[in-house]
Short mmCIF file of C-alpha atoms in Angstrom, two decimals:
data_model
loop_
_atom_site.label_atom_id
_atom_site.label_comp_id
_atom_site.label_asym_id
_atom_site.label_seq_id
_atom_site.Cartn_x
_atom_site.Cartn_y
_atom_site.Cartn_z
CA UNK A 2 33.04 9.73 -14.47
CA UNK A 3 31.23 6.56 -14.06
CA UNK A 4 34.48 4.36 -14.45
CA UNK A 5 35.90 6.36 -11.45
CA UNK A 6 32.95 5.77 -9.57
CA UNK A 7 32.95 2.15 -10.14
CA UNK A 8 36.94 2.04 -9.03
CA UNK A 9 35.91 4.10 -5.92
CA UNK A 10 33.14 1.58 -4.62
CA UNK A 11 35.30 -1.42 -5.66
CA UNK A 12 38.08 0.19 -3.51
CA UNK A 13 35.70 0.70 -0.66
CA UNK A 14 34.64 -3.10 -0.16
CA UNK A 15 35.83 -4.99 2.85
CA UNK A 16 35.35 -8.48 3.88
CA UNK A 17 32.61 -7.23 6.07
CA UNK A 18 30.83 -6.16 3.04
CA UNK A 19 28.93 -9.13 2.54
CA UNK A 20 25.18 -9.98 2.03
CA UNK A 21 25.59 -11.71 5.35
CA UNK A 22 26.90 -9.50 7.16
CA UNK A 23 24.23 -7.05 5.88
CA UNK A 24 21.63 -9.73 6.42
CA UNK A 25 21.96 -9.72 10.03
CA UNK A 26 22.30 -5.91 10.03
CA UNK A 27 18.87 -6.34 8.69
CA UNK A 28 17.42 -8.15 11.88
CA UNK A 29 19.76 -6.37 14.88
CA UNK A 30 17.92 -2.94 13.69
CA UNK A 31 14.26 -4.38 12.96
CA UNK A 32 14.07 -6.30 16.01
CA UNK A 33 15.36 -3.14 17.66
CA UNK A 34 12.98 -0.83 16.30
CA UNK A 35 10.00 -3.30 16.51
CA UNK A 36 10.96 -3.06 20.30
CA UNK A 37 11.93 0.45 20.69
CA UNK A 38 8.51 1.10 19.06
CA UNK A 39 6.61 -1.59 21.78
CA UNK A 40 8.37 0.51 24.29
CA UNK A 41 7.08 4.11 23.56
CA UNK A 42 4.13 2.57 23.18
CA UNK A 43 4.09 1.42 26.77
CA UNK A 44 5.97 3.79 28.29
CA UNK A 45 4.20 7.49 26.90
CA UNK A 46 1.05 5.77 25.06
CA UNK A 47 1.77 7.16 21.67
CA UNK A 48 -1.02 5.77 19.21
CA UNK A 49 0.09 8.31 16.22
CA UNK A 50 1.63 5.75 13.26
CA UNK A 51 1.50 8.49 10.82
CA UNK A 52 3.47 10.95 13.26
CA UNK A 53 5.51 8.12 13.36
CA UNK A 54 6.49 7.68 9.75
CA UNK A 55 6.78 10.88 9.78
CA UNK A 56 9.00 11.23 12.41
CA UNK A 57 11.34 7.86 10.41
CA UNK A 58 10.92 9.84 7.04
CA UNK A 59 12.50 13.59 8.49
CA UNK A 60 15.20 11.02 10.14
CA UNK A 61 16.14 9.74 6.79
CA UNK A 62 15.92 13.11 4.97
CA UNK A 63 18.43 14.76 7.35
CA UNK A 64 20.41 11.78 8.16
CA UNK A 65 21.20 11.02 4.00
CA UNK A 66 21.34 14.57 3.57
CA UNK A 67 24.59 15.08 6.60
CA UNK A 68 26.02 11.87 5.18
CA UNK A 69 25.90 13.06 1.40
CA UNK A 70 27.52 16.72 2.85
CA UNK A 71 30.32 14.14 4.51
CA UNK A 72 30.85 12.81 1.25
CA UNK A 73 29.76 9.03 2.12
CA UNK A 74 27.98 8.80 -1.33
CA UNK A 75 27.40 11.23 -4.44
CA UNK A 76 24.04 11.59 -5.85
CA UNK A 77 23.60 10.46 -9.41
CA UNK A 78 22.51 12.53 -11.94
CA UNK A 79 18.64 12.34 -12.73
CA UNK A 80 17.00 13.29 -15.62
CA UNK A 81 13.15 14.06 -15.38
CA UNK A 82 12.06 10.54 -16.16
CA UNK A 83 13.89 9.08 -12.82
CA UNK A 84 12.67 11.58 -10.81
CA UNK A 85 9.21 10.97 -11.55
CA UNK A 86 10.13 7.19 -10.85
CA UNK A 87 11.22 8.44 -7.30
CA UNK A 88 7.79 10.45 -6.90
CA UNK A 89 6.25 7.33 -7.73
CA UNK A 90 8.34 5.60 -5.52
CA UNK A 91 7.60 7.49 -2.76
CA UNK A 92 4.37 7.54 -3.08
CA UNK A 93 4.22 3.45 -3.17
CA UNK A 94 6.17 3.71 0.11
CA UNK A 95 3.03 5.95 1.68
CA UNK A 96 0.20 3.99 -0.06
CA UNK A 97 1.81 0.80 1.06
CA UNK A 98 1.46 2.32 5.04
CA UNK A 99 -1.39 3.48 4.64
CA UNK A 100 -3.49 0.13 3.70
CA UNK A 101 -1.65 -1.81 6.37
CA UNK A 102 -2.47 0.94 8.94
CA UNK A 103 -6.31 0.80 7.58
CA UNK A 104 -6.19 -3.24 6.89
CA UNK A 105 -5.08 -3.75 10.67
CA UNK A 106 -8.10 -2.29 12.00
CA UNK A 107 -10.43 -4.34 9.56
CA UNK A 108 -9.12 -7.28 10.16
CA UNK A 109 -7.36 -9.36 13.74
CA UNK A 110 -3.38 -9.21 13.92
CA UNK A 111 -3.04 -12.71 13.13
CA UNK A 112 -4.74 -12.50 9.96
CA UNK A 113 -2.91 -9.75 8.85
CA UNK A 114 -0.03 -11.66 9.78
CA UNK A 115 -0.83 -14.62 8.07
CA UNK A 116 -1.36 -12.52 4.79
CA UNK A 117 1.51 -10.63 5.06
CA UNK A 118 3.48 -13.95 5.49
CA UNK A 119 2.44 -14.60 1.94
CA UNK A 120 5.03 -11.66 0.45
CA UNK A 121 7.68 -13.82 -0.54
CA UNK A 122 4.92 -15.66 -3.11
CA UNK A 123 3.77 -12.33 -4.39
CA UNK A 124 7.49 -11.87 -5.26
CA UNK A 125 8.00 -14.55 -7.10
CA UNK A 126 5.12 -14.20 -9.11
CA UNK A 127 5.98 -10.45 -9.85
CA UNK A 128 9.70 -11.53 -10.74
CA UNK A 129 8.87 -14.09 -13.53
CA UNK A 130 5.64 -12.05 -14.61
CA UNK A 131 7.38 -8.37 -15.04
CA UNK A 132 11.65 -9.07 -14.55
CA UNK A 133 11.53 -12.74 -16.62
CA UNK A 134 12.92 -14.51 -13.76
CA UNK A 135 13.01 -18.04 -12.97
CA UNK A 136 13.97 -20.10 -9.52
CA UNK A 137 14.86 -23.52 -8.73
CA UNK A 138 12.21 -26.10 -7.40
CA UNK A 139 14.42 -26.27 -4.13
CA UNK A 140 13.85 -22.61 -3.63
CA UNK A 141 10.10 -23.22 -4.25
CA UNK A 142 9.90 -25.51 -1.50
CA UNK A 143 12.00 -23.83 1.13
CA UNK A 144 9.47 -21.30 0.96
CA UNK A 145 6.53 -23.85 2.25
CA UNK A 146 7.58 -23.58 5.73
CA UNK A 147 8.79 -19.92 5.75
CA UNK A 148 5.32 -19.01 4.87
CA UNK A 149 3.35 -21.74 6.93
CA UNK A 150 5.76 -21.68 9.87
CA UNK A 151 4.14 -17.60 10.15
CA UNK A 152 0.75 -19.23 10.25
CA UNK A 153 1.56 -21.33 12.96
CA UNK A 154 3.31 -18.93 15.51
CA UNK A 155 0.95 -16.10 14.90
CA UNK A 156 -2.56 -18.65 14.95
CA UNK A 157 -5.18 -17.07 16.83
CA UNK A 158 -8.73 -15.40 16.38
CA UNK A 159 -9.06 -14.86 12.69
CA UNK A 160 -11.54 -12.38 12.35
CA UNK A 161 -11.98 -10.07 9.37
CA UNK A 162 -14.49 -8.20 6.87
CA UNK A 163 -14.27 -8.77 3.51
CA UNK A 164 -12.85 -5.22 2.94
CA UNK A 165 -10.39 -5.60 5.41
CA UNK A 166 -9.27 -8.99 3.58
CA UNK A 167 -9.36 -7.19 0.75
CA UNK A 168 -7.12 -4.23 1.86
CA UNK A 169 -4.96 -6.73 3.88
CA UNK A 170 -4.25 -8.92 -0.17
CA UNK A 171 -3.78 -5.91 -1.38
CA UNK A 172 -1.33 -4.38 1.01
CA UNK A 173 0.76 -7.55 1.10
CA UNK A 174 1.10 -7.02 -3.17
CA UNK A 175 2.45 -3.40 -3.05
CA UNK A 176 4.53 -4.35 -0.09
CA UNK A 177 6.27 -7.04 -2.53
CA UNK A 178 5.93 -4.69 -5.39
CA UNK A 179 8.03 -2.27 -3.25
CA UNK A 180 10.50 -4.55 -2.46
CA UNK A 181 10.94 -5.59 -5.89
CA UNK A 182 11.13 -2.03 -7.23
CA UNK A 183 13.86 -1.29 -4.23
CA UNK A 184 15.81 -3.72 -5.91
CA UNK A 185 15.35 -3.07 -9.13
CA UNK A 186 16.13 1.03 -8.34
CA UNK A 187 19.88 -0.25 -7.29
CA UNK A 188 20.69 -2.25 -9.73
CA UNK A 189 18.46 -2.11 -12.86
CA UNK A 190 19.28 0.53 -15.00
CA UNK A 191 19.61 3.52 -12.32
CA UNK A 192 22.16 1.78 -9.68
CA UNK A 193 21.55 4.13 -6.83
CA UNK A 194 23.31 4.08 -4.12
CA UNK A 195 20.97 3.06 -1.02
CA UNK A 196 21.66 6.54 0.84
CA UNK A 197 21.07 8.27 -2.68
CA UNK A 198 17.86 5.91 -3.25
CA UNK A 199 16.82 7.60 1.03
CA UNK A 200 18.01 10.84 -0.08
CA UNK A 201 15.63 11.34 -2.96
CA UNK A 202 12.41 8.98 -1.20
CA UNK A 203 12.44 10.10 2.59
CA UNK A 204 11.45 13.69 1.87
CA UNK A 205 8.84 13.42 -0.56
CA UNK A 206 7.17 10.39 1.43
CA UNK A 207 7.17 13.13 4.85
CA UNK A 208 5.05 15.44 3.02
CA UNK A 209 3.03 12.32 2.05
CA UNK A 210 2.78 11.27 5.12
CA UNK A 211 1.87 14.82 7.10
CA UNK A 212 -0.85 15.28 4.46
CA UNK A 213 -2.28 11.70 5.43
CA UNK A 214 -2.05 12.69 9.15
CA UNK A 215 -4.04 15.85 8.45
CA UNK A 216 -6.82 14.20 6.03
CA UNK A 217 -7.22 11.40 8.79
CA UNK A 218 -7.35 13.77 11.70
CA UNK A 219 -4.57 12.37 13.26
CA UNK A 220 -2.21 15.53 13.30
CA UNK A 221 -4.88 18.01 15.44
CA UNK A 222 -5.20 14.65 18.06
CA UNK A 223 -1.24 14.66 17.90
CA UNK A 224 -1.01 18.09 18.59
CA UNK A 225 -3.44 18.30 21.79
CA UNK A 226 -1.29 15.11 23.15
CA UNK A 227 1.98 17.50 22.79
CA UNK A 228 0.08 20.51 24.56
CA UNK A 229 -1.08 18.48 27.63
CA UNK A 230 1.53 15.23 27.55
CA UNK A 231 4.26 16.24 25.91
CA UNK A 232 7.81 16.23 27.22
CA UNK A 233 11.46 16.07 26.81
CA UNK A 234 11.74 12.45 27.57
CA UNK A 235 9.12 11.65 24.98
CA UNK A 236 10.98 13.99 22.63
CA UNK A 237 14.00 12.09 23.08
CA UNK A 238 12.41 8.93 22.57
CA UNK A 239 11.46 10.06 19.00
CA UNK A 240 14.40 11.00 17.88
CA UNK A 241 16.31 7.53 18.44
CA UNK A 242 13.61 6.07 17.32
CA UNK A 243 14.19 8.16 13.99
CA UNK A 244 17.27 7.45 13.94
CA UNK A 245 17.40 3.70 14.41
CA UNK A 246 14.56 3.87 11.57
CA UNK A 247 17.03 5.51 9.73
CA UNK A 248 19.78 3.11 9.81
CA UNK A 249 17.15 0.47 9.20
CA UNK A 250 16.46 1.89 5.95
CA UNK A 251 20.00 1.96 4.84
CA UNK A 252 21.05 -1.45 5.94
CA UNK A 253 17.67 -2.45 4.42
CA UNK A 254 18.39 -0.90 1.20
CA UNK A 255 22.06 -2.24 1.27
CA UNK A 256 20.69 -5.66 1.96
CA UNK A 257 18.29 -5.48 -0.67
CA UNK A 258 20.81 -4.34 -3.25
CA UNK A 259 23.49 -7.43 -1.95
CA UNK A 260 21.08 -9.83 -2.16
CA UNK A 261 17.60 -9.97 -3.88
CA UNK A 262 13.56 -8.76 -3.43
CA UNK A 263 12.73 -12.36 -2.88
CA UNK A 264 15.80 -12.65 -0.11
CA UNK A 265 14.13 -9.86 1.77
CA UNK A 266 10.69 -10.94 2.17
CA UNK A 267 11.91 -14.15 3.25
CA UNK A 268 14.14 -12.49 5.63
CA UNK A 269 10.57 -10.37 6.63
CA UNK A 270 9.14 -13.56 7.58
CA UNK A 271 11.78 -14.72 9.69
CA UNK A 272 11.80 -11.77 11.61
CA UNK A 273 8.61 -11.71 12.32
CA UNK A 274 9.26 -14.79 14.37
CA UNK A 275 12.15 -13.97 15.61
CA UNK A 276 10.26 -10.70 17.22
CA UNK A 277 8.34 -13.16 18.76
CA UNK A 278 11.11 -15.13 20.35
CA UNK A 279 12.29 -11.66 21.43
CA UNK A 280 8.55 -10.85 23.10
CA UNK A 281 8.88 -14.36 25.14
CA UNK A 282 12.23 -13.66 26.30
CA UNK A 283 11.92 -9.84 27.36
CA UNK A 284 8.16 -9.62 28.42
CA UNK A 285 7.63 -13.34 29.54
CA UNK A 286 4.95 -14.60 26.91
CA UNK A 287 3.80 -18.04 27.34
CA UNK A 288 4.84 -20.05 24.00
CA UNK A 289 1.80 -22.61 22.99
CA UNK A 290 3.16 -25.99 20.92
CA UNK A 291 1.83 -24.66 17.73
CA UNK A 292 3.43 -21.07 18.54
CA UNK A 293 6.77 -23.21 18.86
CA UNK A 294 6.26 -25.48 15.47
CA UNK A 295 5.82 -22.30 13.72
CA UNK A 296 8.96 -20.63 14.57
CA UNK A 297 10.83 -23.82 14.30
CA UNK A 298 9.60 -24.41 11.27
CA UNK A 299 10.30 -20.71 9.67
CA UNK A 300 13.65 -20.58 11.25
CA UNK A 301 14.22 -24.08 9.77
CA UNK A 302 12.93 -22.89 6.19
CA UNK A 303 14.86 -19.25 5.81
CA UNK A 304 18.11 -21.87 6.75
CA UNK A 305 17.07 -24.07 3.99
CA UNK A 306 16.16 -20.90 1.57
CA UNK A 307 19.77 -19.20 2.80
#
């Protein structure tokens, strides 16, 4: 059975099916949904980020679910051991929200920024610690101006408790540790396919999710803004939201799989510049010198890392 399988995906690959390709996948749908989300925002005022999750987790229940009916992918057999991996999993995913949501308001966004810019070292320390890994001294320093070139474009106020520092350090490690145990999920031991990896993850991380919205109070506040503001434009906005979350989780995956944990927070980085390119273009942001250095120089560095 596994031999077939292996013939079937070999059969399947194109010359489109490249890290590349998948690569810039990545950033078309994350600079999309970071905008989509700006605009819903805006547009119906919709400060819910657990509702939200929630909203991209259903999305990537149903949408794996239709494409595994379709017979895109087959689920892999699981014995109890890997599906307490995927609880765990899931509940990584959650946690990993849930300190950024609670960092964000500890700290200002360009701190947070700045410390989140630090993933791709977290990686690398994870990789040799826990997978034995090892990387060249070129790759090293290609990271210097990934990471600094983030400090640069996001500078500003930096104002923040030492919980919130705290919180913000530690949110930037699971994030990493999540990447790296996306990875490893695909093609350690387990090889899941990336819709079989959202299959198994989106639905336990909703319930996650709705029970954090309850806890917090979020979900009663939710519910009064659907009684008196709630309509079928907003609605509608949710659902391709979903949706584009969805298809950002499967490229992600994908990418992830073709490439490497390390790859992908470096690829983080640079769109998190790039989504501020994409502010000064669409909503006419004045760019300071040091604003420009930065993305210069991250742009510059994930072309040096690449």
């Amino acid at each position: 059975m596994a031999s077939d399988s292996n013939l079937s995906t070999r059969s399947l690959k194109t010359p489109l099916d490249s890290s590349m390709v998948w690569l810039g996948l990545y950033f078309f749908f994350n600079l999309s949904l970071t905008l989509y989300n700006k605009i819903i925002l805006e547009l119906f005022e919709f400060p819910f980020p657990w509702t939200l999750t929630g909203v991209h987790t259903m999305c990537g229940a149903i949408g794996s679910y239709v494409f595994w009916k379709t017979g895109i992918f087959t689920p892999a057999q699981l014995g109890e051991r890997e599906n307490i991996i995927m609880l765990l999993f899931s509940v990584l995913y959650t946690i990993n929200i849930a300190i950024s949501n609670v960092s964000l308001n500890l700290v200002s966004v360009p701190v947070h920024q700045v410390i989140r810019a630090m993933t791709p070292l977290f990686t690398i320390l994870l990789s040799i610690s826990f997978l034995r890994k090892s990387y060249s001294s070129l790759t090293y320093i290609s990271l210097f101006p990934v990471v600094a070139g983030v400090g640069f474009a996001t500078f500003g106020d930096y104002d923040y408790t030492a919980a919130g520092f705290f919180l913000t350090v530690l949110g930037t490690v699971l994030a990493a540790i999540k990447t790296v145990v996306t990875n490893r999920v695909q093609v350690g031991r387990l090889k899941l396919h990336p819709l079989d990896l959202l299959l198994r993850m989106s639905p336990l991380a909703f319930i996650q999710t709705m029970m954090y919205s309850y806890v917090t109070g979020e979900m009663a506040t939710m519910q009064e803004f659907v009684r008196t503001r709630g309509t079928w434009s907003l609605f509608f906005a949710l659902l391709v939201n979903g949706i584009l979350a969805f298809f950002l989780n499967v490229v992600s995956f994908t990418a992830n799989k073709k490439t490497s944990a390390l790859t992908m927070t470096v690829a983080g980085n640079v769109k998190q510049v790039l989504s501020i390119v994409l502010a000064v273009v669409i909503f006419d942001i004045k760019l300071t010198w040091m604003k420009t250095l930065g993305i210069l120089l991250t742009l510059a560095g994930g072309a040096w890392y690449t």
